[in-house]
PDB file of C-alpha atoms in Angstrom:
ATOM      1  CA  UNK A 397      22.390  12.578   3.001  1.00  0.00           C
ATOM      2  CA  UNK A 398      20.111  14.406   0.711  1.00  0.00           C
ATOM      3  CA  UNK A 399      17.118  16.343   1.889  1.00  0.00           C
ATOM      4  CA  UNK A 400      13.583  15.111   1.281  1.00  0.00           C
ATOM      5  CA  UNK A 401      12.175  18.650   1.191  1.00  0.00           C
ATOM      6  CA  UNK A 402       9.176  19.295  -0.981  1.00  0.00           C
ATOM      7  CA  UNK A 403      10.185  21.382  -3.922  1.00  0.00           C
ATOM      8  CA  UNK A 404       8.651  22.877  -7.007  1.00  0.00           C
ATOM      9  CA  UNK A 405      10.776  22.820 -10.053  1.00  0.00           C
ATOM     10  CA  UNK A 406      12.715  20.521 -12.299  1.00  0.00           C
ATOM     11  CA  UNK A 407       9.647  20.096 -14.451  1.00  0.00           C
ATOM     12  CA  UNK A 408       9.975  17.023 -16.600  1.00  0.00           C
ATOM     13  CA  UNK A 409       8.882  13.490 -17.054  1.00  0.00           C
ATOM     14  CA  UNK A 410       9.791  11.143 -14.232  1.00  0.00           C
ATOM     15  CA  UNK A 411       9.973   8.237 -16.602  1.00  0.00           C
ATOM     16  CA  UNK A 412      12.486  10.169 -18.635  1.00  0.00           C
ATOM     17  CA  UNK A 413      14.575  10.226 -15.497  1.00  0.00           C
ATOM     18  CA  UNK A 414      13.791   6.569 -14.940  1.00  0.00           C
ATOM     19  CA  UNK A 415      14.514   5.066 -18.281  1.00  0.00           C
ATOM     20  CA  UNK A 416      16.222   7.706 -20.321  1.00  0.00           C
ATOM     21  CA  UNK A 417      18.283   9.633 -17.842  1.00  0.00           C
ATOM     22  CA  UNK A 418      20.516  11.724 -20.062  1.00  0.00           C
ATOM     23  CA  UNK A 419      23.727   9.979 -20.980  1.00  0.00           C
ATOM     24  CA  UNK A 420      25.038  10.266 -17.441  1.00  0.00           C
ATOM     25  CA  UNK A 421      23.238   7.131 -16.343  1.00  0.00           C
ATOM     26  CA  UNK A 422      24.637   5.106 -19.186  1.00  0.00           C
ATOM     27  CA  UNK A 423      26.521   2.037 -18.075  1.00  0.00           C
ATOM     28  CA  UNK A 424      30.297   2.613 -17.877  1.00  0.00           C
ATOM     29  CA  UNK A 425      32.152   1.403 -20.927  1.00  0.00           C
ATOM     30  CA  UNK A 426      34.447  -0.755 -18.826  1.00  0.00           C
ATOM     31  CA  UNK A 427      31.540  -2.696 -17.275  1.00  0.00           C
ATOM     32  CA  UNK A 428      31.191  -6.381 -18.121  1.00  0.00           C
ATOM     33  CA  UNK A 429      28.939  -7.137 -21.130  1.00  0.00           C
ATOM     34  CA  UNK A 430      26.620  -9.222 -18.939  1.00  0.00           C
ATOM     35  CA  UNK A 431      26.158  -6.307 -16.559  1.00  0.00           C
ATOM     36  CA  UNK A 432      25.456  -3.835 -19.363  1.00  0.00           C
ATOM     37  CA  UNK A 433      22.882  -6.123 -20.924  1.00  0.00           C
ATOM     38  CA  UNK A 434      21.076  -6.788 -17.632  1.00  0.00           C
ATOM     39  CA  UNK A 435      21.118  -3.113 -16.704  1.00  0.00           C
ATOM     40  CA  UNK A 436      19.601  -2.048 -20.016  1.00  0.00           C
ATOM     41  CA  UNK A 437      16.991  -4.791 -19.738  1.00  0.00           C
ATOM     42  CA  UNK A 438      16.040  -3.587 -16.252  1.00  0.00           C
ATOM     43  CA  UNK A 439      15.450  -0.049 -17.499  1.00  0.00           C
ATOM     44  CA  UNK A 440      13.290  -1.373 -20.331  1.00  0.00           C
ATOM     45  CA  UNK A 441      11.203  -3.290 -17.785  1.00  0.00           C
ATOM     46  CA  UNK A 442      10.610  -0.064 -15.856  1.00  0.00           C
ATOM     47  CA  UNK A 443       9.632   1.705 -19.074  1.00  0.00           C
ATOM     48  CA  UNK A 444       7.065  -1.031 -19.666  1.00  0.00           C
ATOM     49  CA  UNK A 445       5.817  -0.648 -16.072  1.00  0.00           C
ATOM     50  CA  UNK A 446       6.964  -4.152 -15.153  1.00  0.00           C
ATOM     51  CA  UNK A 447       8.279  -2.896 -11.842  1.00  0.00           C
ATOM     52  CA  UNK A 448       8.420  -6.191  -9.940  1.00  0.00           C
ATOM     53  CA  UNK A 449      10.479  -7.817 -12.695  1.00  0.00           C
ATOM     54  CA  UNK A 450      12.761  -4.786 -12.878  1.00  0.00           C
ATOM     55  CA  UNK A 451      13.272  -4.848  -9.124  1.00  0.00           C
ATOM     56  CA  UNK A 452      14.322  -8.493  -9.196  1.00  0.00           C
ATOM     57  CA  UNK A 453      16.797  -7.886 -12.028  1.00  0.00           C
ATOM     58  CA  UNK A 454      18.298  -4.823 -10.349  1.00  0.00           C
ATOM     59  CA  UNK A 455      18.647  -6.567  -6.987  1.00  0.00           C
ATOM     60  CA  UNK A 456      20.676  -9.290  -8.682  1.00  0.00           C
ATOM     61  CA  UNK A 457      22.981  -6.635 -10.160  1.00  0.00           C
ATOM     62  CA  UNK A 458      23.325  -4.910  -6.797  1.00  0.00           C
ATOM     63  CA  UNK A 459      24.041  -8.035  -4.784  1.00  0.00           C
ATOM     64  CA  UNK A 460      25.876 -10.293  -7.189  1.00  0.00           C
ATOM     65  CA  UNK A 461      27.973  -8.079  -9.468  1.00  0.00           C
ATOM     66  CA  UNK A 462      30.993  -5.984  -8.706  1.00  0.00           C
ATOM     67  CA  UNK A 463      29.766  -3.109 -10.884  1.00  0.00           C
ATOM     68  CA  UNK A 464      26.297  -3.043  -9.353  1.00  0.00           C
ATOM     69  CA  UNK A 465      27.379  -2.694  -5.736  1.00  0.00           C
ATOM     70  CA  UNK A 466      28.336   0.951  -6.196  1.00  0.00           C
ATOM     71  CA  UNK A 467      26.523   1.852  -9.399  1.00  0.00           C
ATOM     72  CA  UNK A 468      24.416   4.999  -9.178  1.00  0.00           C
ATOM     73  CA  UNK A 469      21.974   4.001 -11.912  1.00  0.00           C
ATOM     74  CA  UNK A 470      21.277   0.591 -10.385  1.00  0.00           C
ATOM     75  CA  UNK A 471      20.400   2.114  -7.017  1.00  0.00           C
ATOM     76  CA  UNK A 472      18.398   4.968  -8.508  1.00  0.00           C
ATOM     77  CA  UNK A 473      16.274   2.622 -10.595  1.00  0.00           C
ATOM     78  CA  UNK A 474      15.834   0.355  -7.577  1.00  0.00           C
ATOM     79  CA  UNK A 475      14.356   3.402  -5.828  1.00  0.00           C
ATOM     80  CA  UNK A 476      12.022   4.097  -8.750  1.00  0.00           C
ATOM     81  CA  UNK A 477      10.815   0.496  -9.029  1.00  0.00           C
ATOM     82  CA  UNK A 478      10.243   0.322  -5.261  1.00  0.00           C
ATOM     83  CA  UNK A 479       8.280   3.573  -5.366  1.00  0.00           C
ATOM     84  CA  UNK A 480       5.886   2.296  -8.011  1.00  0.00           C
ATOM     85  CA  UNK A 481       5.449  -0.958  -6.082  1.00  0.00           C
ATOM     86  CA  UNK A 482       4.340   1.023  -3.027  1.00  0.00           C
ATOM     87  CA  UNK A 483       7.461   0.198  -0.993  1.00  0.00           C
ATOM     88  CA  UNK A 484       8.154   3.808  -0.024  1.00  0.00           C
ATOM     89  CA  UNK A 485      10.523   3.066   2.844  1.00  0.00           C
ATOM     90  CA  UNK A 486      12.618   0.861   0.578  1.00  0.00           C
ATOM     91  CA  UNK A 487      12.611   3.551  -2.104  1.00  0.00           C
ATOM     92  CA  UNK A 488      13.948   6.119   0.380  1.00  0.00           C
ATOM     93  CA  UNK A 489      16.716   3.716   1.398  1.00  0.00           C
ATOM     94  CA  UNK A 490      17.846   3.170  -2.208  1.00  0.00           C
ATOM     95  CA  UNK A 491      17.759   6.916  -2.894  1.00  0.00           C
ATOM     96  CA  UNK A 492      20.099   7.545   0.021  1.00  0.00           C
ATOM     97  CA  UNK A 493      22.443   4.839  -1.224  1.00  0.00           C
ATOM     98  CA  UNK A 494      22.391   6.230  -4.761  1.00  0.00           C
ATOM     99  CA  UNK A 495      23.243   9.707  -3.485  1.00  0.00           C
ATOM    100  CA  UNK A 496      26.408   8.375  -1.862  1.00  0.00           C
ATOM    101  CA  UNK A 497      27.708   7.196  -5.257  1.00  0.00           C
ATOM    102  CA  UNK A 498      27.635  10.516  -7.113  1.00  0.00           C
ATOM    103  CA  UNK A 499      28.260  14.227  -6.850  1.00  0.00           C
ATOM    104  CA  UNK A 500      27.184  15.119 -10.391  1.00  0.00           C
ATOM    105  CA  UNK A 501      24.498  17.831 -10.430  1.00  0.00           C
ATOM    106  CA  UNK A 502      22.365  16.170 -13.115  1.00  0.00           C
ATOM    107  CA  UNK A 503      22.287  12.934 -11.126  1.00  0.00           C
ATOM    108  CA  UNK A 504      21.399  14.798  -7.947  1.00  0.00           C
ATOM    109  CA  UNK A 505      18.553  16.554  -9.782  1.00  0.00           C
ATOM    110  CA  UNK A 506      17.116  13.164 -10.708  1.00  0.00           C
ATOM    111  CA  UNK A 507      17.307  12.106  -7.062  1.00  0.00           C
ATOM    112  CA  UNK A 508      15.665  15.315  -5.917  1.00  0.00           C
ATOM    113  CA  UNK A 509      12.772  14.931  -8.330  1.00  0.00           C
ATOM    114  CA  UNK A 510      11.787  11.583  -6.816  1.00  0.00           C
ATOM    115  CA  UNK A 511      12.603  12.502  -3.215  1.00  0.00           C
ATOM    116  CA  UNK A 512      10.507  15.684  -3.456  1.00  0.00           C
ATOM    117  CA  UNK A 513       7.619  13.620  -4.770  1.00  0.00           C
ATOM    118  CA  UNK A 514       7.864  11.221  -1.832  1.00  0.00           C
ATOM    119  CA  UNK A 515       8.123  14.065   0.667  1.00  0.00           C
ATOM    120  CA  UNK A 516       5.048  15.776  -0.810  1.00  0.00           C
ATOM    121  CA  UNK A 517       2.794  12.724  -0.596  1.00  0.00           C
ATOM    122  CA  UNK A 518       4.035  10.442   2.186  1.00  0.00           C
ATOM    123  CA  UNK A 519       5.337  10.669   5.737  1.00  0.00           C
ATOM    124  CA  UNK A 520       7.007   8.148   8.065  1.00  0.00           C
ATOM    125  CA  UNK A 521       5.040   6.820  11.022  1.00  0.00           C
ATOM    126  CA  UNK A 522       7.231   5.447  13.809  1.00  0.00           C
ATOM    127  CA  UNK A 523       5.519   2.756  15.894  1.00  0.00           C
ATOM    128  CA  UNK A 524       7.311   1.982  19.137  1.00  0.00           C
ATOM    129  CA  UNK A 525       6.208  -1.186  20.865  1.00  0.00           C
ATOM    130  CA  UNK A 526       6.438  -1.420  24.641  1.00  0.00           C
ATOM    131  CA  UNK A 527       5.367  -5.060  24.480  1.00  0.00           C
ATOM    132  CA  UNK A 528       7.707  -7.999  23.744  1.00  0.00           C
ATOM    133  CA  UNK A 529       7.440  -9.038  20.132  1.00  0.00           C
ATOM    134  CA  UNK A 530       6.430 -12.620  20.930  1.00  0.00           C
ATOM    135  CA  UNK A 531       3.372 -11.285  22.748  1.00  0.00           C
ATOM    136  CA  UNK A 532       2.287  -9.118  19.834  1.00  0.00           C
ATOM    137  CA  UNK A 533       3.177 -11.156  16.782  1.00  0.00           C
ATOM    138  CA  UNK A 534       1.939  -9.571  13.569  1.00  0.00           C
ATOM    139  CA  UNK A 535      -0.345  -6.713  14.394  1.00  0.00           C
ATOM    140  CA  UNK A 536      -3.743  -6.322  12.767  1.00  0.00           C
ATOM    141  CA  UNK A 537      -4.798  -2.693  12.327  1.00  0.00           C
ATOM    142  CA  UNK A 538      -7.866  -1.010  10.874  1.00  0.00           C
ATOM    143  CA  UNK A 539      -6.918   2.284   9.225  1.00  0.00           C
ATOM    144  CA  UNK A 540      -9.635   4.321   7.500  1.00  0.00           C
ATOM    145  CA  UNK A 541      -9.039   7.682   5.761  1.00  0.00           C
ATOM    146  CA  UNK A 542     -11.320  10.370   7.169  1.00  0.00           C
ATOM    147  CA  UNK A 543     -11.335  12.046   3.780  1.00  0.00           C
ATOM    148  CA  UNK A 544     -10.927  10.452   0.354  1.00  0.00           C
ATOM    149  CA  UNK A 545      -7.371  10.215  -0.897  1.00  0.00           C
ATOM    150  CA  UNK A 546      -7.871  12.209  -4.071  1.00  0.00           C
ATOM    151  CA  UNK A 547      -4.323  12.069  -5.328  1.00  0.00           C
ATOM    152  CA  UNK A 548      -3.927   9.053  -7.646  1.00  0.00           C
ATOM    153  CA  UNK A 549      -0.465   8.169  -6.337  1.00  0.00           C
ATOM    154  CA  UNK A 550      -1.701   8.184  -2.750  1.00  0.00           C
ATOM    155  CA  UNK A 551      -4.582   5.940  -3.710  1.00  0.00           C
ATOM    156  CA  UNK A 552      -2.461   3.533  -5.709  1.00  0.00           C
ATOM    157  CA  UNK A 553       0.279   3.160  -3.106  1.00  0.00           C
ATOM    158  CA  UNK A 554      -2.226   2.847  -0.279  1.00  0.00           C
ATOM    159  CA  UNK A 555      -4.003   0.083  -2.166  1.00  0.00           C
ATOM    160  CA  UNK A 556      -0.734  -1.780  -2.739  1.00  0.00           C
ATOM    161  CA  UNK A 557       0.212  -1.437   0.916  1.00  0.00           C
ATOM    162  CA  UNK A 558      -3.178  -2.767   1.974  1.00  0.00           C
ATOM    163  CA  UNK A 559      -2.814  -5.854  -0.204  1.00  0.00           C
ATOM    164  CA  UNK A 560       0.735  -6.495   0.985  1.00  0.00           C
ATOM    165  CA  UNK A 561      -0.150  -6.168   4.652  1.00  0.00           C
ATOM    166  CA  UNK A 562      -3.223  -8.334   4.130  1.00  0.00           C
ATOM    167  CA  UNK A 563      -0.949 -11.278   3.349  1.00  0.00           C
ATOM    168  CA  UNK A 564       2.180 -10.475   5.377  1.00  0.00           C
ATOM    169  CA  UNK A 565       0.760  -8.486   8.247  1.00  0.00           C
ATOM    170  CA  UNK A 566       2.309  -5.514  10.016  1.00  0.00           C
ATOM    171  CA  UNK A 567       5.538  -6.485  11.744  1.00  0.00           C
ATOM    172  CA  UNK A 568       6.811  -4.136  14.444  1.00  0.00           C
ATOM    173  CA  UNK A 569      10.526  -4.112  13.689  1.00  0.00           C
ATOM    174  CA  UNK A 570      11.344  -0.581  14.836  1.00  0.00           C
ATOM    175  CA  UNK A 571      11.476   0.821  11.299  1.00  0.00           C
ATOM    176  CA  UNK A 572       9.034   3.520  10.160  1.00  0.00           C
ATOM    177  CA  UNK A 573       5.971   2.814   8.067  1.00  0.00           C
ATOM    178  CA  UNK A 574       5.388   5.314   5.248  1.00  0.00           C
ATOM    179  CA  UNK A 575       1.735   6.301   4.806  1.00  0.00           C
ATOM    180  CA  UNK A 576       0.003   8.799   2.529  1.00  0.00           C
ATOM    181  CA  UNK A 577      -0.359  12.108   4.326  1.00  0.00           C
ATOM    182  CA  UNK A 578      -3.826  12.711   5.741  1.00  0.00           C
ATOM    183  CA  UNK A 579      -6.100  12.025   8.697  1.00  0.00           C
ATOM    184  CA  UNK A 580      -7.190   8.496   9.594  1.00  0.00           C
ATOM    185  CA  UNK A 581      -9.241   6.698  12.165  1.00  0.00           C
ATOM    186  CA  UNK A 582      -7.147   3.923  13.658  1.00  0.00           C
ATOM    187  CA  UNK A 583      -8.112   0.938  15.754  1.00  0.00           C
ATOM    188  CA  UNK A 584      -7.096  -2.602  16.587  1.00  0.00           C
ATOM    189  CA  UNK A 585      -9.864  -5.176  16.065  1.00  0.00           C
ATOM    190  CA  UNK A 586     -10.859  -7.911  18.462  1.00  0.00           C
ATOM    191  CA  UNK A 587      -9.388  -9.859  20.057  1.00  0.00           C
ATOM    192  CA  UNK A 588      -6.021  -8.057  20.028  1.00  0.00           C
ATOM    193  CA  UNK A 589      -7.586  -4.797  21.209  1.00  0.00           C
ATOM    194  CA  UNK A 590      -8.439  -6.480  24.514  1.00  0.00           C
ATOM    195  CA  UNK A 591      -4.801  -6.348  25.535  1.00  0.00           C
ATOM    196  CA  UNK A 592      -3.107  -3.663  23.422  1.00  0.00           C
ATOM    197  CA  UNK A 593      -3.709  -0.129  22.175  1.00  0.00           C
ATOM    198  CA  UNK A 594      -2.017   2.814  20.486  1.00  0.00           C
ATOM    199  CA  UNK A 595      -1.098   5.858  22.548  1.00  0.00           C
ATOM    200  CA  UNK A 596       0.442   9.245  21.890  1.00  0.00           C
ATOM    201  CA  UNK A 597       1.903  10.509  25.113  1.00  0.00           C
ATOM    202  CA  UNK A 598      -0.305   8.725  27.639  1.00  0.00           C
ATOM    203  CA  UNK A 599      -3.591   8.992  25.763  1.00  0.00           C
ATOM    204  CA  UNK A 600      -5.210   6.148  23.870  1.00  0.00           C
ATOM    205  CA  UNK A 601      -5.869   7.360  20.351  1.00  0.00           C
ATOM    206  CA  UNK A 602      -8.583   6.632  17.828  1.00  0.00           C
ATOM    207  CA  UNK A 603      -7.399   9.177  15.258  1.00  0.00           C
ATOM    208  CA  UNK A 604      -4.056   9.534  13.502  1.00  0.00           C
ATOM    209  CA  UNK A 605      -2.838  12.615  11.664  1.00  0.00           C
ATOM    210  CA  UNK A 606      -0.049  11.627   9.296  1.00  0.00           C
ATOM    211  CA  UNK A 607       2.090  14.673   8.564  1.00  0.00           C
ATOM    212  CA  UNK A 608       5.813  15.414   8.587  1.00  0.00           C
ATOM    213  CA  UNK A 609       6.866  12.694  11.039  1.00  0.00           C
ATOM    214  CA  UNK A 610       4.431  10.912  13.353  1.00  0.00           C
ATOM    215  CA  UNK A 611       5.206   8.742  16.368  1.00  0.00           C
ATOM    216  CA  UNK A 612       2.904   6.497  18.381  1.00  0.00           C
ATOM    217  CA  UNK A 613       3.435   3.683  20.866  1.00  0.00           C
ATOM    218  CA  UNK A 614       1.863   0.269  21.240  1.00  0.00           C
ATOM    219  CA  UNK A 615       1.226  -0.453  24.925  1.00  0.00           C
ATOM    220  CA  UNK A 616      -0.239  -3.265  26.984  1.00  0.00           C
ATOM    221  CA  UNK A 617      -3.451  -1.354  27.604  1.00  0.00           C
ATOM    222  CA  UNK A 618      -6.748  -2.584  26.275  1.00  0.00           C
ATOM    223  CA  UNK A 619      -8.282  -0.323  23.645  1.00  0.00           C
ATOM    224  CA  UNK A 620     -11.648  -2.132  23.681  1.00  0.00           C
ATOM    225  CA  UNK A 621     -13.804  -3.900  26.245  1.00  0.00           C
ATOM    226  CA  UNK A 622     -15.626  -7.179  26.473  1.00  0.00           C
ATOM    227  CA  UNK A 623     -19.403  -7.029  26.085  1.00  0.00           C
ATOM    228  CA  UNK A 624     -22.307  -8.832  27.659  1.00  0.00           C
ATOM    229  CA  UNK A 625     -20.796  -9.101  31.116  1.00  0.00           C
ATOM    230  CA  UNK A 626     -17.701 -10.975  29.943  1.00  0.00           C
ATOM    231  CA  UNK A 627     -14.239 -10.146  31.223  1.00  0.00           C
ATOM    232  CA  UNK A 628     -10.841 -10.233  29.519  1.00  0.00           C
ATOM    233  CA  UNK A 629      -8.460 -12.901  30.736  1.00  0.00           C
ATOM    234  CA  UNK A 630      -4.837 -13.477  29.737  1.00  0.00           C
ATOM    235  CA  UNK A 631      -3.252 -16.870  29.873  1.00  0.00           C
ATOM    236  CA  UNK A 632       0.338 -16.936  28.682  1.00  0.00           C
ATOM    237  CA  UNK A 633       0.171 -14.968  25.409  1.00  0.00           C
ATOM    238  CA  UNK A 634      -3.531 -15.459  24.862  1.00  0.00           C
ATOM    239  CA  UNK A 635      -6.317 -12.968  25.591  1.00  0.00           C
ATOM    240  CA  UNK A 636     -10.009 -13.855  25.529  1.00  0.00           C
ATOM    241  CA  UNK A 637     -13.408 -12.588  26.596  1.00  0.00           C
ATOM    242  CA  UNK A 638     -14.937 -15.149  28.970  1.00  0.00           C
ATOM    243  CA  UNK A 639     -17.939 -15.216  31.242  1.00  0.00           C
ATOM    244  CA  UNK A 640     -17.209 -14.986  34.979  1.00  0.00           C
ATOM    245  CA  UNK A 641     -17.247 -18.146  37.053  1.00  0.00           C
ATOM    246  CA  UNK A 642     -20.750 -19.478  37.544  1.00  0.00           C
ATOM    247  CA  UNK A 643     -22.117 -17.942  34.366  1.00  0.00           C
ATOM    248  CA  UNK A 644     -22.273 -18.896  30.724  1.00  0.00           C
ATOM    249  CA  UNK A 645     -22.745 -17.112  27.395  1.00  0.00           C
ATOM    250  CA  UNK A 646     -26.091 -17.262  25.673  1.00  0.00           C
ATOM    251  CA  UNK A 647     -26.191 -16.368  21.990  1.00  0.00           C
ATOM    252  CA  UNK A 648     -29.869 -15.423  22.082  1.00  0.00           C
ATOM    253  CA  UNK A 649     -29.400 -12.795  24.787  1.00  0.00           C
ATOM    254  CA  UNK A 650     -25.780 -11.999  23.852  1.00  0.00           C
ATOM    255  CA  UNK A 651     -24.710 -11.867  27.459  1.00  0.00           C
ATOM    256  CA  UNK A 652     -23.523 -13.977  30.361  1.00  0.00           C
ATOM    257  CA  UNK A 653     -26.291 -15.513  32.458  1.00  0.00           C
ATOM    258  CA  UNK A 654     -26.274 -17.546  35.637  1.00  0.00           C
ATOM    259  CA  UNK A 655     -25.391 -21.162  35.013  1.00  0.00           C
ATOM    260  CA  UNK A 656     -27.916 -23.884  35.767  1.00  0.00           C
ATOM    261  CA  UNK A 657     -26.623 -26.071  38.598  1.00  0.00           C
ATOM    262  CA  UNK A 658     -26.930 -29.795  38.057  1.00  0.00           C
ATOM    263  CA  UNK A 659     -28.771 -31.975  40.535  1.00  0.00           C
ATOM    264  CA  UNK A 660     -27.207 -33.345  43.735  1.00  0.00           C
ATOM    265  CA  UNK A 661     -25.116 -30.181  44.202  1.00  0.00           C
ATOM    266  CA  UNK A 662     -22.397 -31.181  41.767  1.00  0.00           C
ATOM    267  CA  UNK A 663     -22.027 -27.651  40.496  1.00  0.00           C
ATOM    268  CA  UNK A 664     -22.370 -26.439  36.952  1.00  0.00           C
ATOM    269  CA  UNK A 665     -22.798 -29.019  34.251  1.00  0.00           C
ATOM    270  CA  UNK A 666     -19.572 -29.855  32.344  1.00  0.00           C
ATOM    271  CA  UNK A 667     -21.045 -28.558  29.075  1.00  0.00           C
ATOM    272  CA  UNK A 668     -20.983 -25.063  30.540  1.00  0.00           C
ATOM    273  CA  UNK A 669     -17.199 -24.883  30.361  1.00  0.00           C
ATOM    274  CA  UNK A 670     -17.227 -26.103  26.781  1.00  0.00           C
ATOM    275  CA  UNK A 671     -19.538 -23.218  25.955  1.00  0.00           C
ATOM    276  CA  UNK A 672     -17.282 -20.720  27.725  1.00  0.00           C
ATOM    277  CA  UNK A 673     -14.131 -21.916  26.021  1.00  0.00           C
ATOM    278  CA  UNK A 674     -15.924 -21.956  22.693  1.00  0.00           C
ATOM    279  CA  UNK A 675     -16.839 -18.311  23.122  1.00  0.00           C
ATOM    280  CA  UNK A 676     -13.247 -17.277  23.746  1.00  0.00           C
ATOM    281  CA  UNK A 677     -11.222 -15.854  20.888  1.00  0.00           C
ATOM    282  CA  UNK A 678      -7.481 -16.238  21.055  1.00  0.00           C
ATOM    283  CA  UNK A 679      -4.868 -13.689  20.133  1.00  0.00           C
ATOM    284  CA  UNK A 680      -1.099 -13.935  19.885  1.00  0.00           C
ATOM    285  CA  UNK A 681       1.705 -14.532  17.455  1.00  0.00           C
ATOM    286  CA  UNK A 682      -0.274 -17.315  15.786  1.00  0.00           C
ATOM    287  CA  UNK A 683      -3.020 -14.929  14.740  1.00  0.00           C
ATOM    288  CA  UNK A 684      -3.587 -14.648  11.010  1.00  0.00           C
ATOM    289  CA  UNK A 685      -2.962 -11.028  10.224  1.00  0.00           C
ATOM    290  CA  UNK A 686      -3.954  -8.474   7.669  1.00  0.00           C
ATOM    291  CA  UNK A 687      -3.997  -4.697   7.422  1.00  0.00           C
ATOM    292  CA  UNK A 688      -7.478  -3.426   6.506  1.00  0.00           C
ATOM    293  CA  UNK A 689      -8.188  -0.083   4.911  1.00  0.00           C
ATOM    294  CA  UNK A 690     -11.114   1.431   3.127  1.00  0.00           C
ATOM    295  CA  UNK A 691     -10.563   2.162  -0.521  1.00  0.00           C
ATOM    296  CA  UNK A 692     -11.563   5.817  -0.928  1.00  0.00           C
ATOM    297  CA  UNK A 693     -13.520   7.086  -3.886  1.00  0.00           C
ATOM    298  CA  UNK A 694     -11.629   8.787  -6.643  1.00  0.00           C
ATOM    299  CA  UNK A 695     -12.484  12.341  -7.495  1.00  0.00           C
ATOM    300  CA  UNK A 696     -13.241  12.524 -11.251  1.00  0.00           C
ATOM    301  CA  UNK A 697     -11.007  15.490 -12.019  1.00  0.00           C
ATOM    302  CA  UNK A 698      -7.792  15.817 -10.076  1.00  0.00           C
ATOM    303  CA  UNK A 699      -5.520  18.689 -10.964  1.00  0.00           C
ATOM    304  CA  UNK A 700      -2.461  16.832  -9.672  1.00  0.00           C
ATOM    305  CA  UNK A 701      -2.053  13.930 -12.039  1.00  0.00           C
ATOM    306  CA  UNK A 702       1.210  12.009 -11.867  1.00  0.00           C
ATOM    307  CA  UNK A 703       1.912  11.531 -15.525  1.00  0.00           C
ATOM    308  CA  UNK A 704       5.554  12.138 -14.690  1.00  0.00           C
ATOM    309  CA  UNK A 705       5.165  15.917 -14.608  1.00  0.00           C
ATOM    310  CA  UNK A 706       5.883  17.592 -11.306  1.00  0.00           C
ATOM    311  CA  UNK A 707       2.690  19.191 -10.027  1.00  0.00           C
ATOM    312  CA  UNK A 708       2.183  22.772  -8.925  1.00  0.00           C
ATOM    313  CA  UNK A 709       0.109  24.088  -6.067  1.00  0.00           C
ATOM    314  CA  UNK A 710      -1.103  22.370  -2.950  1.00  0.00           C
ATOM    315  CA  UNK A 711      -1.042  18.563  -2.876  1.00  0.00           C
ATOM    316  CA  UNK A 712      -4.124  16.998  -1.342  1.00  0.00           C
TER     317      UNK A 712
END
């Protein structure tokens, strides 16, 4: 397993390593013509920055051809395409697989160039859930950088991750989530925050410092409270803010007030309970999920441009 240490050196264009890796990444002469043609086409797609198309082509070669299953170039270019699509965890996985198929120094240098770049900009965040998955479902999280993400690759990948999680949500599957290094404010919006929260150790957190390797846990401890005199109630896998018995929510006062008792001592009018239920917001696995983040402003002049040239100095 290769190291993901940050390194300075091996100055050169990344896309040269992607598309024109010197001779060594040429397809073996004994490979089937169909494989050679598809492999060359995939590299051309990467050169044209058509990363999603290249990824699809390369995955077919990896999964459906004998040559592609253990082909260094296929796995390396899968890592590159995944990186530019913002799938950092997937890129790391393909890099590790590619490393197992070669011991040639020039190939290993290509791997190191990309792995150093990932290590310099991103770090894994391990989220351990202490709640059964069916009670959490897809988790909605609000993550806001405390300082602008100046580096263009951090900004681009973060934007791609935000869009992907907005449609697919954040699934807690035990695997790490790679985030751009930096400090963030982190919270879970209503109504999920009524029943769950993030902790480090035993402390509920509102800030997250992503560096090296970060671990936090999701626990069944509310990270927000109900307002206006309402209380949180759980029924099965649903959590809601409801007014206590004998009271109802008024929108004008934004609080629970004593219910008006109907005549003849029949107790609160039936419409009261409709109002209470209507004020409740349900959470659970059926919740539509997205991952929200604030797009930071871009600093006009950034000394660490990723034009393919490995940067020097401190990465911010």
